[in-house]
Coordinates of C-alpha atoms in Angstrom, one line a residue:
M11 CA 82.5 118.9 115.6
R12 CA 82.8 120.3 111.9
Q13 CA 86.4 121.0 113.0
H14 CA 87.1 118.0 114.3
L15 CA 85.6 116.1 110.9
K16 CA 87.8 118.9 108.6
E17 CA 90.9 118.1 110.8
G18 CA 90.5 114.5 110.8
N19 CA 89.8 114.2 106.8
E20 CA 92.6 116.5 105.9
L21 CA 95.0 114.3 107.7
Y22 CA 93.0 110.9 106.0
A23 CA 93.6 112.8 102.7
D24 CA 97.3 113.2 103.5
S25 CA 97.1 109.0 104.3
L26 CA 98.3 110.3 108.0
Y27 CA 95.5 107.9 109.5
S28 CA 97.4 107.3 112.6
Q29 CA 97.2 111.1 113.4
A30 CA 93.4 111.4 112.2
L31 CA 91.9 109.4 114.5
K32 CA 92.5 111.7 117.0
P33 CA 90.6 114.1 115.5
Y34 CA 87.6 111.9 114.5
S35 CA 87.7 110.8 118.2
K36 CA 87.0 113.9 119.3
A37 CA 84.4 114.4 117.2
L38 CA 82.8 111.3 118.2
D39 CA 83.5 112.5 122.0
I40 CA 81.4 115.6 121.0
D41 CA 78.6 113.5 119.8
E42 CA 79.0 109.5 119.4
N43 CA 75.8 109.0 117.0
N44 CA 77.3 111.7 114.3
L45 CA 77.1 109.6 111.4
V46 CA 79.6 111.1 109.3
A47 CA 81.9 111.1 112.4
C48 CA 81.1 107.7 112.4
Y49 CA 82.0 106.5 108.9
N50 CA 84.9 108.5 108.8
A51 CA 86.6 107.0 112.2
A52 CA 85.9 103.5 111.0
A53 CA 87.6 104.3 107.0
N54 CA 90.4 105.4 108.5
I55 CA 90.7 102.7 111.4
I56 CA 90.6 100.6 108.4
S57 CA 92.7 102.5 106.3
N58 CA 95.4 102.7 109.2
N59 CA 95.5 98.7 109.9
L60 CA 95.5 97.7 106.0
N61 CA 98.8 99.2 106.0
Q62 CA 100.3 97.5 109.3
K63 CA 103.1 95.3 109.1
E64 CA 104.5 92.4 110.2
D65 CA 105.4 94.0 113.4
M66 CA 101.8 94.9 114.3
D67 CA 99.8 95.0 117.6
I68 CA 97.7 92.2 116.8
D69 CA 95.5 92.8 120.0
R70 CA 94.8 96.1 119.3
V71 CA 94.7 95.8 115.7
V72 CA 91.7 93.2 116.2
S73 CA 90.1 96.0 118.9
D74 CA 90.3 98.9 116.6
Y75 CA 88.4 96.7 113.9
L76 CA 85.5 95.3 116.5
Y77 CA 85.6 99.2 117.2
A78 CA 85.2 100.0 113.3
D79 CA 82.8 97.1 112.9
T80 CA 80.2 98.9 115.6
L81 CA 80.8 102.5 114.1
L82 CA 79.8 101.0 110.9
M83 CA 77.0 99.2 112.3
R84 CA 75.7 102.8 113.9
V85 CA 75.5 103.9 110.1
I86 CA 74.0 100.7 108.9
K87 CA 71.3 101.1 111.5
N88 CA 70.7 105.2 111.3
D89 CA 71.8 106.3 108.2
S90 CA 69.3 106.8 105.0
V91 CA 71.8 107.4 102.5
K92 CA 72.0 104.2 100.5
K93 CA 75.6 105.2 99.3
N94 CA 76.5 105.4 102.8
I95 CA 74.9 102.2 104.1
V96 CA 77.0 100.3 100.6
N97 CA 79.9 102.0 101.5
S98 CA 79.2 100.5 105.3
W99 CA 78.6 97.2 104.5
H100 CA 81.4 96.8 101.8
N101 CA 83.9 98.1 104.9
K102 CA 82.3 95.6 107.4
G103 CA 83.4 92.6 104.4
V104 CA 86.9 94.3 104.2
I105 CA 87.4 94.2 108.2
Y106 CA 86.9 90.5 108.5
H107 CA 88.3 89.5 104.6
K108 CA 91.8 91.0 105.9
V109 CA 91.2 89.2 109.5
A110 CA 90.6 85.9 107.7
R111 CA 93.5 86.1 105.8
N112 CA 95.9 87.1 108.6
D113 CA 96.1 84.0 111.6
S114 CA 97.1 85.8 114.1
L115 CA 94.2 88.3 113.7
N116 CA 92.1 85.7 112.6
Y117 CA 92.6 83.4 115.9
T118 CA 92.8 87.0 118.1
M119 CA 89.4 88.0 116.2
N120 CA 87.7 84.5 116.8
K121 CA 89.1 84.3 120.4
K122 CA 87.3 87.7 121.6
L123 CA 84.4 87.3 119.7
A124 CA 84.0 83.8 121.6
S125 CA 84.4 85.2 124.9
R126 CA 82.1 88.3 123.6
D127 CA 79.4 85.9 122.7
S128 CA 79.9 83.5 125.0
L129 CA 80.4 80.7 123.2
S130 CA 82.2 77.5 123.7
Q131 CA 84.3 74.9 121.7
V132 CA 85.4 77.6 119.0
N133 CA 88.4 76.3 117.1
Y134 CA 90.0 79.9 117.2
N135 CA 92.5 78.9 114.1
D136 CA 89.4 78.1 111.6
S137 CA 89.1 81.2 109.4
V138 CA 86.0 80.2 107.9
P139 CA 83.8 82.4 110.8
N140 CA 85.3 85.6 109.6
L141 CA 85.2 84.6 105.8
L142 CA 81.7 83.9 106.2
R143 CA 81.4 87.3 107.8
A144 CA 83.0 88.9 105.3
R145 CA 81.0 87.4 102.5
D146 CA 77.5 88.4 104.3
A147 CA 79.1 92.0 104.3
Y148 CA 79.6 92.2 101.1
R149 CA 76.2 90.2 99.3
E150 CA 74.4 93.3 101.7
A151 CA 76.5 95.3 100.1
L152 CA 75.2 93.9 96.8
R153 CA 71.5 93.6 97.6
I154 CA 71.7 97.1 97.8
D155 CA 73.6 98.2 95.1
P156 CA 74.2 95.2 92.5
G157 CA 76.2 97.4 90.0
N158 CA 79.5 97.6 92.7
D159 CA 82.2 96.2 91.2
E160 CA 84.9 96.1 93.9
T161 CA 82.2 94.3 96.3
R162 CA 81.3 91.7 93.9
Y163 CA 85.7 91.2 93.2
N164 CA 85.7 91.2 96.9
L165 CA 83.2 89.0 97.2
A166 CA 84.3 86.3 94.6
I167 CA 87.6 86.0 96.4
V168 CA 85.9 85.5 99.6
Q169 CA 83.4 82.6 97.7
K170 CA 87.0 81.3 96.6
L171 CA 88.8 81.0 100.0
L172 CA 85.9 79.5 101.0
E173 CA 85.4 76.7 98.6
R174 CA 88.7 76.0 99.1
D175 CA 88.3 75.0 103.3
S176 CA 85.2 73.5 102.6
N177 CA 86.8 71.0 100.1
G178 CA 89.1 69.5 102.8
C179 CA 91.8 72.2 102.8
G180 CA 91.0 73.3 106.3
G181 CA 92.8 76.2 107.6
C182 CA 94.4 77.2 104.4
A183 CA 92.5 80.1 103.6
S184 CA 94.6 81.8 106.1
N185 CA 97.6 82.4 104.4
N186 CA 99.3 85.4 106.1
E187 CA 98.9 87.8 104.1
N188 CA 98.8 91.5 104.7

């Protein structure tokens, strides 16, 4: 377990995110509830996908983000270290903030979540549900650590995007940023 985590951490530190996932996955195969492996794998997935360009595999990225969300929820529910919980909430916010700002990711995420949650009559193009998920995650992080400036900054951006959508701009919060 330790060797896999060490290897993953070294690859992550060298920004070799796609390579780092393999040792993190091996660590999770040994113990899927190891909170260090959960957090590190999730952070690695987020970092890897934040660097994706126009030719990204949208279904894979959304599946990766949903898996990272699951891993982060394990940390949130089971860790007793405040910093780890705050970072997990922050990273959940990053996932949904990123998704909401890319039309293709947003559409695919909404579609997957609607089918997973058996929702009908969902506008898959609507960025608001993912912006609300991001907002709520950032708020949770700030509830625990009100002094987190990066989270406060990200929350302000999400709130501006939500205000713009509520002022009749429709899906203009989705702007295909990568």
